[in-house]
Amino acid sequence: MTTPADTAPRIPEAVHRRRWAILGVLMLSLLIVVLDNSILNVAIKTISTPAPTGLGATQSELEWAINSYTLVFAGLLFSAGLLGDRLGRKKVLLGGLLVFGIGSALAASSGSPVELISFRAVMGLGAAFVMPATLAVLMNVFERDEQPKAIGIWAGGVGLAIAIGPITGGVLLDHFWWGSVFLINVPIVIVALGLMIWLVPDSRDPKPGRIDPVGVVLSVIGLVLLVYGIIKGGQLADFTDATVLATIGAGLVVLAGFVVYEKRSDHPSIDIDYFRNKVFSAAIAAIALVFFALMGVTFFSVFYTQSVRGYSPLQTGLLMLPLAVAQLVFAPRARLVVDRFGNRATTTAGMLTIAAMLAAFAVLEADTPIWILEVIFFLMGAGMAHIMTPTSVVIMQALPREKAGSASALSNTFRQVGGALGIAVLGSVLSAAYRSGIEDKLPEAARHEAGESIEATLGLAAKLGPKGDALVGPANDAFLHAMHVTALCGAGVAVVGALVVYLFLPGRTPAREEKETDLMSADH
């Protein structure tokens, strides 16, 4: 049986003194990884514009620009976490940042959508090594009693990145070419590398055991097949397609093989028994479900604000500010709510808030006062903060400190797979609902291509000149209907998440010792 780390001080004094500075450096590293995806959301519309303004990327190429990153990121996260535990987290962090910086510089100079997709995959490779290592280092520089506070600030950093991303993207797109949204990462990477070499101590698992090459290969193949199948289903807007079903099925079979192999191995990459702890499993599931709902929403809300409402990329970024401000304000304070009401009440309320706000998207029309959208975003951010901080603390404290990289990688893997599923599934719901609403209004020759998205329809309308004006109203109506359907699907997923955390997360416990027992004892 694996026991969690004891509560005696184990951090060297020199490291303990500079722990907050180290947290700042870790957040800077995390910032660019998260920032990049939120910046790209604002740049989607510009990149889809024909050259010289953009790359003339189609809807499916845009999805691949987002998903090539996600595919590599999700596929390698788990292996990257294991490597960090084994080789040293600082080394892995430095290597990941360097690769991410090089990928960013290459993405900025892409001459075609295919090049952009390839270089985004390189960025995903770097990011896979950065993300789990930041949380793993955090667990090794803070004592157990300070970890919830540090994780709260770390989660608030994610909120900050979500805020800065769209605004930075909007400012850059207003003044420079689209590639600047990637080039901005390079100076941040250089600063982060310098600070990391200077401040961050190295740490690793003192007893990593033998390498598990079969487990690592199975986890990568299984995750890549699963995420690829999901993405493909989203692109075709058809999850019953034979290729989609075969790929997802193959991914699930390989992951099932991974679980069986790990259970029988005497040196597993991950102790599958961790998942027998209901609290640990419920916290992981909650993170996956919240990102499923949120990633799908951010994807369609950009088209709502820019295509239907006519806001610029910078204005769209500013409109998303309340989502991030709420996270920034509430994430570091969520532990106080947990102390008062317990994990179950806090996370269930957070999930139900997100479900209600997603359902609220179903009442938005082309002329709804914009402050209503702002209130929705703010409450959504507040809900998210009260899920992310408690569940991250539960996950990171359920495993011993030596396995911090694996714990962080597991939660990040589920977050990414949830996010990829959200974009693919909710994206395909949006696509299918939009196509059925607009198809009969389009000229037959252009029906397939122009019915793919509101951007494609508006592109056709612009080409047709004055005759195309008649398409703008129907395109907006079809998109709004599709957005309403999609938002309600997302709300349904969030309700399932609320049920999971209500049933399995621990309630309020009177004593700290009891709380730690509830959160951490592995159910062996």
GROMACS .gro file of N, CA and C in nm, residues 147-156 326-350 381-394 515:
model
  150
  147GLN      N    1   0.034   2.373   0.097
  147GLN     CA    2   0.006   2.329  -0.041
  147GLN      C    3  -0.129   2.376  -0.095
  148PRO      N    4  -0.239   2.367  -0.015
  148PRO     CA    5  -0.367   2.416  -0.070
  148PRO      C    6  -0.362   2.563  -0.113
  149LYS      N    7  -0.295   2.646  -0.031
  149LYS     CA    8  -0.284   2.789  -0.064
  149LYS      C    9  -0.204   2.807  -0.194
  150ALA      N   10  -0.091   2.735  -0.203
  150ALA     CA   11  -0.005   2.745  -0.323
  150ALA      C   12  -0.077   2.696  -0.447
  151ILE      N   13  -0.152   2.585  -0.432
  151ILE     CA   14  -0.227   2.531  -0.547
  151ILE      C   15  -0.337   2.629  -0.588
  152GLY      N   16  -0.397   2.695  -0.489
  152GLY     CA   17  -0.500   2.797  -0.519
  152GLY      C   18  -0.442   2.911  -0.602
  153ILE      N   19  -0.322   2.957  -0.564
  153ILE     CA   20  -0.257   3.065  -0.640
  153ILE      C   21  -0.219   3.014  -0.780
  154TRP      N   22  -0.171   2.889  -0.786
  154TRP     CA   23  -0.136   2.825  -0.915
  154TRP      C   24  -0.260   2.821  -1.007
  155ALA      N   25  -0.374   2.779  -0.950
  155ALA     CA   26  -0.498   2.773  -1.029
  155ALA      C   27  -0.542   2.913  -1.071
  156GLY      N   28  -0.518   3.012  -0.983
  156GLY     CA   29  -0.547   3.151  -1.018
  156GLY      C   30  -0.463   3.198  -1.134
  326ALA      N   31  -1.277   3.652  -1.233
  326ALA     CA   32  -1.343   3.570  -1.131
  326ALA      C   33  -1.252   3.457  -1.085
  327GLN      N   34  -1.183   3.393  -1.180
  327GLN     CA   35  -1.090   3.285  -1.142
  327GLN      C   36  -0.976   3.339  -1.057
  328LEU      N   37  -0.925   3.454  -1.098
  328LEU     CA   38  -0.813   3.515  -1.029
  328LEU      C   39  -0.851   3.553  -0.885
  329VAL      N   40  -0.973   3.602  -0.869
  329VAL     CA   41  -1.020   3.645  -0.737
  329VAL      C   42  -1.053   3.524  -0.649
  330PHE      N   43  -1.125   3.425  -0.706
  330PHE     CA   44  -1.178   3.316  -0.623
  330PHE      C   45  -1.086   3.196  -0.607
  331ALA      N   46  -1.000   3.166  -0.706
  331ALA     CA   47  -0.917   3.044  -0.696
  331ALA      C   48  -0.830   3.040  -0.570
  332PRO      N   49  -0.756   3.150  -0.538
  332PRO     CA   50  -0.674   3.143  -0.417
  332PRO      C   51  -0.756   3.137  -0.287
  333ARG      N   52  -0.885   3.179  -0.294
  333ARG     CA   53  -0.968   3.182  -0.174
  333ARG      C   54  -1.059   3.060  -0.161
  334ALA      N   55  -1.060   2.975  -0.263
  334ALA     CA   56  -1.152   2.860  -0.261
  334ALA      C   57  -1.125   2.767  -0.143
  335ARG      N   58  -0.997   2.760  -0.099
  335ARG     CA   59  -0.964   2.671   0.014
  335ARG      C   60  -1.038   2.715   0.141
  336LEU      N   61  -1.066   2.847   0.155
  336LEU     CA   62  -1.138   2.897   0.273
  336LEU      C   63  -1.282   2.846   0.270
  337VAL      N   64  -1.340   2.840   0.150
  337VAL     CA   65  -1.477   2.788   0.135
  337VAL      C   66  -1.479   2.639   0.167
  338VAL      N   67  -1.373   2.569   0.120
  338VAL     CA   68  -1.363   2.424   0.148
  338VAL      C   69  -1.351   2.402   0.299
  339ASP      N   70  -1.268   2.483   0.368
  339ASP     CA   71  -1.253   2.469   0.514
  339ASP      C   72  -1.387   2.487   0.585
  340ARG      N   73  -1.470   2.577   0.529
  340ARG     CA   74  -1.599   2.607   0.595
  340ARG      C   75  -1.706   2.505   0.560
  341PHE      N   76  -1.716   2.468   0.431
  341PHE     CA   77  -1.830   2.385   0.387
  341PHE      C   78  -1.790   2.243   0.342
  342GLY      N   79  -1.661   2.219   0.324
  342GLY     CA   80  -1.617   2.086   0.279
  342GLY      C   81  -1.606   2.080   0.127
  343ASN      N   82  -1.533   1.977   0.079
  343ASN     CA   83  -1.509   1.960  -0.064
  343ASN      C   84  -1.636   1.935  -0.144
  344ARG      N   85  -1.724   1.850  -0.087
  344ARG     CA   86  -1.843   1.811  -0.162
  344ARG      C   87  -1.932   1.930  -0.193
  345ALA      N   88  -1.966   2.008  -0.089
  345ALA     CA   89  -2.056   2.122  -0.108
  345ALA      C   90  -1.995   2.226  -0.202
  346THR      N   91  -1.865   2.252  -0.185
  346THR     CA   92  -1.798   2.356  -0.266
  346THR      C   93  -1.796   2.319  -0.414
  347THR      N   94  -1.752   2.196  -0.444
  347THR     CA   95  -1.738   2.157  -0.586
  347THR      C   96  -1.875   2.133  -0.651
  348THR      N   97  -1.971   2.080  -0.574
  348THR     CA   98  -2.105   2.060  -0.632
  348THR      C   99  -2.167   2.195  -0.669
  349ALA      N  100  -2.152   2.293  -0.578
  349ALA     CA  101  -2.206   2.427  -0.608
  349ALA      C  102  -2.135   2.486  -0.730
  350GLY      N  103  -2.004   2.465  -0.740
  350GLY     CA  104  -1.928   2.514  -0.857
  350GLY      C  105  -1.978   2.453  -0.986
  381GLY      N  106  -1.653   3.177  -1.431
  381GLY     CA  107  -1.518   3.178  -1.374
  381GLY      C  108  -1.519   3.146  -1.226
  382ALA      N  109  -1.619   3.201  -1.154
  382ALA     CA  110  -1.632   3.175  -1.010
  382ALA      C  111  -1.659   3.026  -0.986
  383GLY      N  112  -1.748   2.969  -1.067
  383GLY     CA  113  -1.778   2.825  -1.055
  383GLY      C  114  -1.654   2.741  -1.080
  384MET      N  115  -1.580   2.777  -1.184
  384MET     CA  116  -1.460   2.702  -1.221
  384MET      C  117  -1.355   2.706  -1.109
  385ALA      N  118  -1.336   2.824  -1.049
  385ALA     CA  119  -1.237   2.839  -0.940
  385ALA      C  120  -1.269   2.748  -0.823
  386HIS      N  121  -1.399   2.729  -0.795
  386HIS     CA  122  -1.439   2.646  -0.681
  386HIS      C  123  -1.442   2.497  -0.716
  387ILE      N  124  -1.405   2.464  -0.839
  387ILE     CA  125  -1.387   2.322  -0.877
  387ILE      C  126  -1.238   2.292  -0.889
  388MET      N  127  -1.167   2.379  -0.964
  388MET     CA  128  -1.026   2.352  -0.995
  388MET      C  129  -0.938   2.344  -0.870
  389THR      N  130  -0.951   2.440  -0.778
  389THR     CA  131  -0.862   2.441  -0.661
  389THR      C  132  -0.887   2.320  -0.570
  390PRO      N  133  -1.011   2.294  -0.526
  390PRO     CA  134  -1.031   2.178  -0.437
  390PRO      C  135  -0.993   2.045  -0.503
  391THR      N  136  -1.030   2.027  -0.630
  391THR     CA  137  -1.000   1.897  -0.693
  391THR      C  138  -0.849   1.880  -0.714
  392SER      N  139  -0.779   1.989  -0.749
  392SER     CA  140  -0.633   1.979  -0.765
  392SER      C  141  -0.566   1.942  -0.633
  393VAL      N  142  -0.614   2.002  -0.523
  393VAL     CA  143  -0.557   1.971  -0.391
  393VAL      C  144  -0.582   1.824  -0.357
  394VAL      N  145  -0.705   1.778  -0.381
  394VAL     CA  146  -0.740   1.637  -0.352
  394VAL      C  147  -0.648   1.543  -0.430
  515LYS      N  148  -0.997   1.484   0.809
  515LYS     CA  149  -1.004   1.535   0.671
  515LYS      C  150  -0.893   1.471   0.588
   0.00000   0.00000   0.00000
